[in-house]
Tab-separated table of C-alpha atoms and ligand atoms in Angstrom:
chain	number	residue	atom	x	y	z
A	1	UNK	CA	-7.914	-15.994	18.012
A	2	UNK	CA	-5.462	-13.004	17.011
A	3	UNK	CA	-5.681	-12.229	13.387
A	4	UNK	CA	-3.256	-11.554	10.724
A	5	UNK	CA	-3.840	-8.309	8.240
A	6	UNK	CA	-1.493	-6.783	5.809
A	7	UNK	CA	-1.903	-3.079	5.769
A	8	UNK	CA	-0.655	-0.975	2.883
A	9	UNK	CA	0.014	2.592	3.330
A	10	UNK	CA	-0.213	1.595	7.372
A	11	UNK	CA	2.716	4.232	7.694
A	12	UNK	CA	-0.008	6.876	6.785
A	13	UNK	CA	-2.581	9.067	8.667
A	14	UNK	CA	-5.398	6.980	8.437
A	15	UNK	CA	-3.630	3.450	7.890
A	16	UNK	CA	-1.576	4.265	10.966
A	17	UNK	CA	-4.614	4.845	13.236
A	18	UNK	CA	-6.040	1.617	12.058
A	19	UNK	CA	-2.834	-0.350	12.639
A	20	UNK	CA	-2.954	0.881	16.366
A	21	UNK	CA	-6.394	-0.276	16.572
A	22	UNK	CA	-5.307	-3.553	15.405
A	23	UNK	CA	-2.373	-3.800	17.485
A	24	UNK	CA	-4.799	-2.770	20.600
A	25	UNK	CA	-6.937	-5.429	19.748
A	26	UNK	CA	-3.943	-8.056	19.916
A	27	UNK	CA	-4.161	-8.632	15.880
A	28	UNK	CA	-1.114	-8.818	13.989
A	29	UNK	CA	-0.706	-5.577	11.596
A	30	UNK	CA	2.207	-5.867	8.757
A	31	UNK	CA	2.490	-2.809	7.309
A	32	UNK	CA	3.450	-2.208	3.598
A	33	UNK	CA	4.296	1.357	2.594
A	34	UNK	CA	6.900	3.137	0.189
A	35	UNK	CA	7.166	5.991	3.138
A	36	UNK	CA	6.902	8.579	0.167
A	37	UNK	CA	3.908	9.872	1.902
A	38	UNK	CA	3.805	8.016	5.381
A	39	UNK	CA	6.313	7.908	8.337
A	40	UNK	CA	8.279	5.028	9.721
A	41	UNK	CA	7.867	6.963	12.914
A	42	UNK	CA	4.029	6.524	12.758
A	43	UNK	CA	4.655	2.551	12.461
A	44	UNK	CA	4.511	0.930	16.003
A	45	UNK	CA	7.691	-0.739	17.618
A	46	UNK	CA	6.861	-4.413	16.779
A	47	UNK	CA	4.973	-3.887	14.124
A	48	UNK	CA	6.933	-5.181	10.803
A	49	UNK	CA	7.297	-2.542	7.979
A	50	UNK	CA	7.859	-3.769	4.789
A	51	UNK	CA	9.324	-1.028	2.345
A	52	UNK	CA	7.830	-1.536	-1.100
A	53	UNK	CA	6.278	0.294	-3.683
A	54	UNK	CA	2.561	-1.152	-5.230
A	55	UNK	CA	4.299	-0.856	-8.683
A	56	UNK	CA	6.917	-3.382	-7.959
A	57	UNK	CA	4.395	-6.246	-8.658
A	58	UNK	CA	7.049	-9.468	-7.555
A	59	UNK	CA	7.434	-7.646	-4.388
A	60	UNK	CA	3.751	-7.390	-3.605
A	61	UNK	CA	3.550	-11.095	-4.903
A	62	UNK	CA	6.207	-11.907	-2.801
A	63	UNK	CA	4.246	-10.275	0.393
A	64	UNK	CA	1.282	-11.934	-0.340
A	65	UNK	CA	2.406	-15.141	-1.081
A	66	UNK	CA	3.816	-15.198	2.752
A	67	UNK	CA	0.170	-15.574	4.151
A	68	UNK	CA	-2.557	-16.142	5.274
A	69	UNK	CA	-4.026	-13.174	5.654
A	70	UNK	CA	-7.492	-12.426	7.091
A	71	UNK	CA	-8.075	-9.230	4.621
A	72	UNK	CA	-5.666	-6.687	3.268
A	73	UNK	CA	-6.271	-3.150	4.077
A	74	UNK	CA	-5.624	-1.021	1.208
A	75	UNK	CA	-4.747	3.027	2.015
A	76	UNK	CA	-1.321	3.778	-0.090
A	77	UNK	CA	-2.520	6.520	-2.302
A	78	UNK	CA	-2.058	9.706	-3.221
A	79	UNK	CA	-4.817	11.870	-1.921
A	80	UNK	CA	-5.033	15.580	-2.768
A	81	UNK	CA	-7.668	16.399	-4.916
A	82	UNK	CA	-6.094	19.850	-6.051
A	83	UNK	CA	-3.043	17.948	-7.352
A	84	UNK	CA	-5.085	15.281	-9.061
A	85	UNK	CA	-6.011	18.076	-11.072
A	86	UNK	CA	-2.615	19.226	-12.045
A	87	UNK	CA	-1.473	15.750	-12.534
A	88	UNK	CA	-4.409	13.521	-13.405
A	89	UNK	CA	-2.450	10.896	-15.290
A	90	UNK	CA	0.016	10.166	-12.522
A	91	UNK	CA	-3.605	10.097	-10.304
A	92	UNK	CA	-4.870	7.621	-12.558
A	93	UNK	CA	-1.995	5.172	-13.006
A	94	UNK	CA	-0.497	5.417	-9.921
A	95	UNK	CA	-3.736	5.078	-7.746
A	96	UNK	CA	-6.080	3.107	-9.937
A	97	UNK	CA	-3.244	0.965	-11.621
A	98	UNK	CA	-1.461	0.088	-8.489
A	99	UNK	CA	-5.073	-0.836	-7.030
A	100	UNK	CA	-6.003	-2.653	-9.437
A	101	UNK	CA	-2.416	-4.583	-9.437
A	102	UNK	CA	-3.011	-5.646	-5.585
A	103	UNK	CA	-6.591	-6.627	-6.325
A	104	UNK	CA	-4.941	-8.807	-8.880
A	105	UNK	CA	-2.434	-10.237	-6.315
A	106	UNK	CA	-4.847	-10.744	-3.588
A	107	UNK	CA	-7.240	-12.638	-6.075
A	108	UNK	CA	-4.261	-15.138	-7.153
A	109	UNK	CA	-3.177	-15.601	-3.784
A	110	UNK	CA	-6.784	-16.387	-2.487
A	111	UNK	CA	-7.156	-13.172	-0.119
A	112	UNK	CA	-10.679	-13.530	1.027
A	113	UNK	CA	-11.414	-10.173	2.022
A	114	UNK	CA	-10.500	-6.560	1.068
A	115	UNK	CA	-10.863	-3.196	2.841
A	116	UNK	CA	-10.828	0.129	0.281
A	117	UNK	CA	-10.058	3.277	1.731
A	118	UNK	CA	-12.479	5.068	-0.445
A	119	UNK	CA	-13.844	8.685	-0.646
A	120	UNK	CA	-16.521	11.164	-0.506
A	121	UNK	CA	-14.823	12.929	-3.609
A	122	UNK	CA	-16.700	10.130	-5.670
A	123	UNK	CA	-20.058	11.776	-5.360
A	124	UNK	CA	-21.493	14.656	-7.705
A	125	UNK	CA	-23.088	16.993	-4.977
A	126	UNK	CA	-25.334	19.956	-6.263
A	127	UNK	CA	-27.663	20.060	-2.941
A	128	UNK	CA	-27.052	20.361	0.950
A	129	UNK	CA	-28.763	17.281	1.924
A	130	UNK	CA	-27.070	14.168	3.915
A	131	UNK	CA	-25.313	12.143	0.959
A	132	UNK	CA	-26.235	8.588	0.966
A	133	UNK	CA	-24.279	5.612	-0.696
A	134	UNK	CA	-26.304	5.484	-3.398
A	135	UNK	CA	-26.126	8.794	-4.271
A	136	UNK	CA	-25.192	9.719	-8.081
A	137	UNK	CA	-21.543	8.751	-8.558
A	138	UNK	CA	-19.780	11.127	-10.997
A	139	UNK	CA	-16.088	12.503	-9.338
A	140	UNK	CA	-15.421	15.754	-10.055
A	141	UNK	CA	-11.589	15.111	-9.513
A	142	UNK	CA	-8.999	12.383	-11.235
A	143	UNK	CA	-8.243	11.346	-7.195
A	144	UNK	CA	-12.241	10.942	-6.783
A	145	UNK	CA	-11.975	9.008	-10.181
A	146	UNK	CA	-8.808	6.650	-9.231
A	147	UNK	CA	-10.668	5.780	-6.417
A	148	UNK	CA	-14.110	4.739	-8.269
A	149	UNK	CA	-11.922	2.632	-10.580
A	150	UNK	CA	-10.555	0.974	-7.844
A	151	UNK	CA	-14.311	0.159	-6.377
A	152	UNK	CA	-15.595	-0.938	-10.014
A	153	UNK	CA	-12.497	-3.403	-10.158
A	154	UNK	CA	-13.639	-4.829	-6.558
A	155	UNK	CA	-16.595	-5.455	-7.855
A	156	UNK	CA	-15.772	-7.892	-10.912
A	157	UNK	CA	-13.086	-9.531	-8.432
A	158	UNK	CA	-16.338	-10.215	-5.988
A	159	UNK	CA	-18.706	-11.596	-8.350
A	160	UNK	CA	-16.271	-13.654	-10.817
A	161	UNK	CA	-13.722	-14.421	-7.992
A	162	UNK	CA	-15.653	-14.447	-4.903
A	163	UNK	CA	-13.342	-11.832	-2.945
A	164	UNK	CA	-15.539	-10.033	-0.488
A	165	UNK	CA	-14.783	-6.359	-0.224
A	166	UNK	CA	-15.813	-3.264	1.616
A	167	UNK	CA	-15.733	0.429	-0.007
A	168	UNK	CA	-15.145	3.024	3.183
A	169	UNK	CA	-16.055	6.395	1.774
A	170	UNK	CA	-14.448	8.791	4.200
A	171	UNK	CA	-15.667	12.381	4.834
A	172	UNK	CA	-13.244	14.594	6.410
A	173	UNK	CA	-10.939	12.648	8.241
A	174	UNK	CA	-9.703	14.600	11.319
A	175	UNK	CA	-8.361	14.624	14.770
A	176	UNK	CA	-5.829	12.614	16.136
A	177	UNK	CA	-5.158	9.219	18.289
A	178	UNK	CA	-6.953	9.768	21.700
A	179	UNK	CA	-3.809	8.049	23.350
A	180	UNK	CA	-1.369	10.794	21.859
A	181	UNK	CA	0.587	8.192	19.844
A	182	UNK	CA	-0.267	9.325	16.383
A	183	UNK	CA	-1.319	12.281	14.365
A	184	UNK	CA	-1.760	14.270	11.336
A	185	UNK	CA	1.302	15.076	9.218
A	186	UNK	CA	1.003	15.741	5.492
A	187	UNK	CA	3.875	17.354	3.131
A	188	UNK	CA	2.988	19.624	2.163
A	189	UNK	CA	-0.158	19.932	4.381
A	190	UNK	CA	-3.240	21.270	2.845
A	191	UNK	CA	-6.146	20.118	5.411
A	192	UNK	CA	-8.041	22.876	6.931
A	193	UNK	CA	-7.758	21.419	10.694
A	194	UNK	CA	-4.168	21.034	10.931
A	195	UNK	CA	-3.602	24.573	8.915
A	196	UNK	CA	-5.852	26.305	11.279
A	197	UNK	CA	-3.961	25.093	14.623
A	198	UNK	CA	-0.963	25.935	13.206
A	199	UNK	CA	-1.919	29.206	12.416
A	200	UNK	CA	-3.341	29.938	16.056
A	201	UNK	CA	0.220	28.233	17.365
A	202	UNK	CA	2.014	31.238	14.974
A	203	UNK	CA	3.446	28.218	13.312
A	204	UNK	CA	2.128	29.598	9.753
A	205	UNK	CA	0.718	32.504	8.430
A	206	UNK	CA	-2.644	33.173	8.756
A	207	UNK	CA	-5.169	30.957	7.121
A	208	UNK	CA	-6.338	31.496	3.841
A	209	UNK	CA	-10.330	30.826	4.062
A	210	UNK	CA	-11.094	29.535	0.267
A	211	UNK	CA	-14.489	31.789	-0.705
A	212	UNK	CA	-17.264	33.101	2.017
A	213	UNK	CA	-19.866	33.261	-0.896
A	214	UNK	CA	-21.112	29.862	-1.221
A	215	UNK	CA	-24.586	29.279	-0.789
A	216	UNK	CA	-24.478	28.044	3.116
A	217	UNK	CA	-25.465	29.970	6.100
A	218	UNK	CA	-21.953	31.852	6.931
A	219	UNK	CA	-21.102	31.563	3.070
A	220	UNK	CA	-18.032	29.131	3.684
A	221	UNK	CA	-17.692	25.468	3.059
A	222	UNK	CA	-19.221	22.851	5.104
A	223	UNK	CA	-17.992	19.815	5.396
A	224	UNK	CA	-18.379	16.506	7.854
A	225	UNK	CA	-15.563	15.913	10.296
A	226	UNK	CA	-15.010	12.371	11.210
A	227	UNK	CA	-12.427	11.470	13.796
A	228	UNK	CA	-9.832	9.432	12.184
A	229	UNK	CA	-10.453	6.758	15.214
A	230	UNK	CA	-13.783	6.114	14.798
A	231	UNK	CA	-12.999	5.481	11.015
A	232	UNK	CA	-10.220	3.231	12.259
A	233	UNK	CA	-13.197	1.210	14.002
A	234	UNK	CA	-15.448	1.269	11.352
A	235	UNK	CA	-12.690	-1.103	9.472
A	236	UNK	CA	-12.704	-3.245	12.238
A	237	UNK	CA	-16.551	-3.635	11.795
A	238	UNK	CA	-16.349	-3.883	8.243
A	239	UNK	CA	-13.966	-7.065	8.384
A	240	UNK	CA	-16.675	-8.969	10.019
A	241	UNK	CA	-19.753	-7.420	8.602
A	242	UNK	CA	-18.444	-8.689	4.630
A	243	UNK	CA	-19.121	-12.251	5.930
A	244	UNK	CA	-22.889	-11.242	4.704
A	245	UNK	CA	-22.192	-9.714	1.834
A	246	UNK	CA	-20.133	-6.834	-0.080
A	247	UNK	CA	-20.259	-3.489	1.764
A	248	UNK	CA	-20.199	0.101	0.802
A	249	UNK	CA	-20.412	2.956	3.486
A	250	UNK	CA	-20.154	6.282	4.022
A	251	UNK	CA	-18.529	7.351	6.937
A	252	UNK	CA	-19.079	10.806	8.683
A	253	UNK	CA	-20.836	12.090	11.603
A	254	UNK	CA	-24.093	13.370	9.569
A	255	UNK	CA	-23.303	16.987	11.232
A	256	UNK	CA	-21.683	19.737	8.550
A	257	UNK	CA	-19.066	22.727	10.051
A	258	UNK	CA	-18.440	25.314	8.045
A	259	UNK	CA	-14.861	26.815	7.581
A	260	UNK	CA	-15.594	29.233	9.725
A	261	UNK	CA	-17.206	27.031	12.374
A	262	UNK	CA	-13.888	25.290	12.307
A	263	UNK	CA	-11.741	28.240	12.972
A	264	UNK	CA	-14.030	29.248	16.125
A	265	UNK	CA	-13.681	25.724	17.325
A	266	UNK	CA	-10.226	25.896	17.123
A	267	UNK	CA	-10.203	29.172	18.972
A	268	UNK	CA	-12.624	27.719	21.749
A	269	UNK	CA	-10.166	24.253	22.427
A	270	UNK	CA	-6.756	26.145	21.901
A	271	UNK	CA	-7.654	29.272	23.623
A	272	UNK	CA	-5.869	31.518	20.807
A	273	UNK	CA	-7.269	33.531	18.067
A	274	UNK	CA	-6.621	31.941	14.366
A	275	UNK	CA	-5.741	34.641	12.122
A	276	UNK	CA	-7.214	34.519	9.011
A	277	UNK	CA	-7.618	36.453	5.287
A	278	UNK	CA	-10.510	35.611	2.824
A	279	UNK	CA	-9.759	34.705	-0.910
A	280	UNK	CA	-11.268	33.316	-3.828
A	281	UNK	CA	-12.835	30.112	-4.028
A	282	UNK	CA	-10.479	27.095	-4.446
A	283	UNK	CA	-11.095	24.977	-7.793
A	284	UNK	CA	-12.936	21.584	-7.452
A	285	UNK	CA	-14.519	22.560	-4.083
A	286	UNK	CA	-17.940	21.641	-3.268
A	287	UNK	CA	-20.408	24.000	-0.988
A	288	UNK	CA	-21.391	21.238	1.199
A	289	UNK	CA	-20.244	17.560	1.811
A	290	UNK	CA	-22.242	15.693	4.887
A	291	UNK	CA	-22.605	12.230	5.015
A	292	UNK	CA	-25.686	9.825	5.774
A	293	UNK	CA	-23.830	6.702	7.262
A	294	UNK	CA	-26.991	4.537	7.776
A	295	UNK	CA	-25.879	1.233	6.990
A	296	UNK	CA	-22.512	1.442	9.016
A	297	UNK	CA	-24.448	2.824	11.804
A	298	UNK	CA	-27.158	-0.003	11.227
A	299	UNK	CA	-24.222	-2.602	11.458
A	300	UNK	CA	-23.129	-1.191	14.880
A	301	UNK	CA	-20.442	1.708	14.101
A	302	UNK	CA	-20.534	3.946	17.115
A	303	UNK	CA	-18.314	6.875	16.511
A	304	UNK	CA	-16.979	8.072	19.797
A	305	UNK	CA	-15.677	11.338	19.149
A	306	UNK	CA	-18.199	12.930	17.355
A	307	UNK	CA	-18.118	16.314	19.463
A	308	UNK	CA	-16.607	18.678	17.068
A	309	UNK	CA	-14.361	20.181	19.801
A	310	UNK	CA	-13.209	16.637	21.099
A	311	UNK	CA	-11.978	16.020	17.267
A	312	UNK	CA	-10.367	19.384	17.539
A	313	UNK	CA	-8.494	18.944	20.540
A	314	UNK	CA	-6.909	15.584	19.882
A	315	UNK	CA	-5.281	17.168	16.610
A	316	UNK	CA	-4.540	20.559	18.820
A	317	UNK	CA	-2.573	18.387	21.536
A	318	UNK	CA	-0.984	16.015	18.732
A	319	UNK	CA	0.504	19.249	17.413
A	320	UNK	CA	1.221	21.060	20.290
A	321	UNK	CA	3.182	18.304	21.656
A	322	UNK	CA	4.903	17.443	17.950
A	323	UNK	CA	5.773	20.988	16.454
A	324	UNK	CA	7.393	19.358	13.552
A	325	UNK	CA	5.153	16.275	13.188
A	326	UNK	CA	6.853	13.266	12.583
A	327	UNK	CA	10.175	14.886	11.935
A	328	UNK	CA	12.831	16.234	13.958
B	1	LIG	N1	-9.700	25.024	3.197
B	1	LIG	C1	-9.782	26.592	3.490
B	1	LIG	N2	-8.428	26.863	3.738
B	1	LIG	C2	-7.012	26.204	3.607
B	1	LIG	C3	-7.274	24.718	3.583
B	1	LIG	C4	-9.051	24.533	3.248
B	1	LIG	O1	-10.750	27.095	3.646
B	1	LIG	O2	-6.366	26.775	3.899
B	1	LIG	C5	-11.497	24.864	3.223
B	1	LIG	C6	-11.624	24.042	2.082
B	1	LIG	O3	-11.567	25.155	0.829
B	1	LIG	C7	-12.846	22.946	2.439
B	1	LIG	C8	-12.381	22.947	3.782
B	1	LIG	O4	-11.581	23.785	4.176
B	1	LIG	O5	-13.741	23.983	2.034
B	1	LIG	C9	-11.998	21.315	3.734
B	1	LIG	O6	-10.724	21.357	3.104
B	1	LIG	P1	-9.804	20.161	3.438
B	1	LIG	O7	-8.651	20.530	2.425
B	1	LIG	O8	-9.353	20.408	4.457
B	1	LIG	O9	-10.502	19.079	2.779
B	1	LIG	P2	-11.533	18.707	1.593
B	1	LIG	O10	-13.145	18.866	2.077
B	1	LIG	O11	-11.155	19.326	0.318
B	1	LIG	O12	-10.945	17.261	1.149
B	1	LIG	C10	-11.085	16.342	2.255
B	1	LIG	C11	-9.843	15.158	1.613
B	1	LIG	C12	-10.300	14.521	0.530
B	1	LIG	C13	-11.496	13.455	0.574
B	1	LIG	C14	-12.475	14.933	0.845
B	1	LIG	C15	-13.806	14.309	0.811
B	1	LIG	O13	-8.678	15.765	1.774
B	1	LIG	O14	-9.197	13.665	0.269
B	1	LIG	O15	-12.144	15.503	1.979
B	1	LIG	O16	-14.750	15.097	1.489
B	1	LIG	F1	-11.680	13.316	-0.671
């Protein structure tokens, strides 16, 4: 039977890919987004878009009252680690504050399931091993801490009020819808893959590689890039898997690629050189972040686009076809 879901931030990068996955499955998605970061064009025709801000408690109440909702997916948030270190209180008030207000409204309106878009930025990482769910949590950034505050709020909503939840900690979301309908368009763009692709296409200045003196094989930072459509699938699975209890899943491919290896992948896929220069380290960057996604895999999650060239190809094709992203 088709189900009905509320998706906050459904006009954003990962949220829009989840909305597409829900629609492909025949479910009903309602998007709640203030369009400050998300794009109206990322919401498919036929999907209801409620333009509202999560700080507007009355508006959120009105939306949740109009249930029933099989689950609420919560993506809407500020998500730049660097920015959060310049404006920490804005991140805490907006991300954590809005998240808590939304959880409170969900409890009052008897929403049974809540899925949180969380992050690897929770973990305080020192080594280069795979990071499991129970690795020490000690966020290095206000962004990571704002997500951790929401995770902890969910714990109490579950223990005391019985609302089930899934906290999905993404490693590096990357790539674009394999059907070409959606892609990555952050403004400003700060992520490695879209910047490297645009540098190869000559649309941006040479890429700056932030540091080549890390304790990694080639000296540049290692990350676990996970295809955005595989992330979307994990959300669908989590809604059913939380029947058996609350969920905390780390979501990545368990394979690390250095910055230089990503540039090489962009060169292989595009057939173009990626002009780049080396600069100092960027504040707050960990040397290596690679997931152990064992619990998600045990629950049946099977990433389909784990191959790094496939991830880069989907991103490349979308950017090539959309020189201005979702804009004109
Ligand atoms: N990098 C460069 N040059 C650039 C941009 C990035 O060298 O112009 C490097 C970064 O230093 C880092 C790697 O490329 O080593 C990846 O950087 P991204 O900015 O693409 O992604 P991050 O790993 O910094 O952060 C991402 C998300 C966060 C999330 C985190 C979890 O943006 O929201 O993954 O791992 F918390």
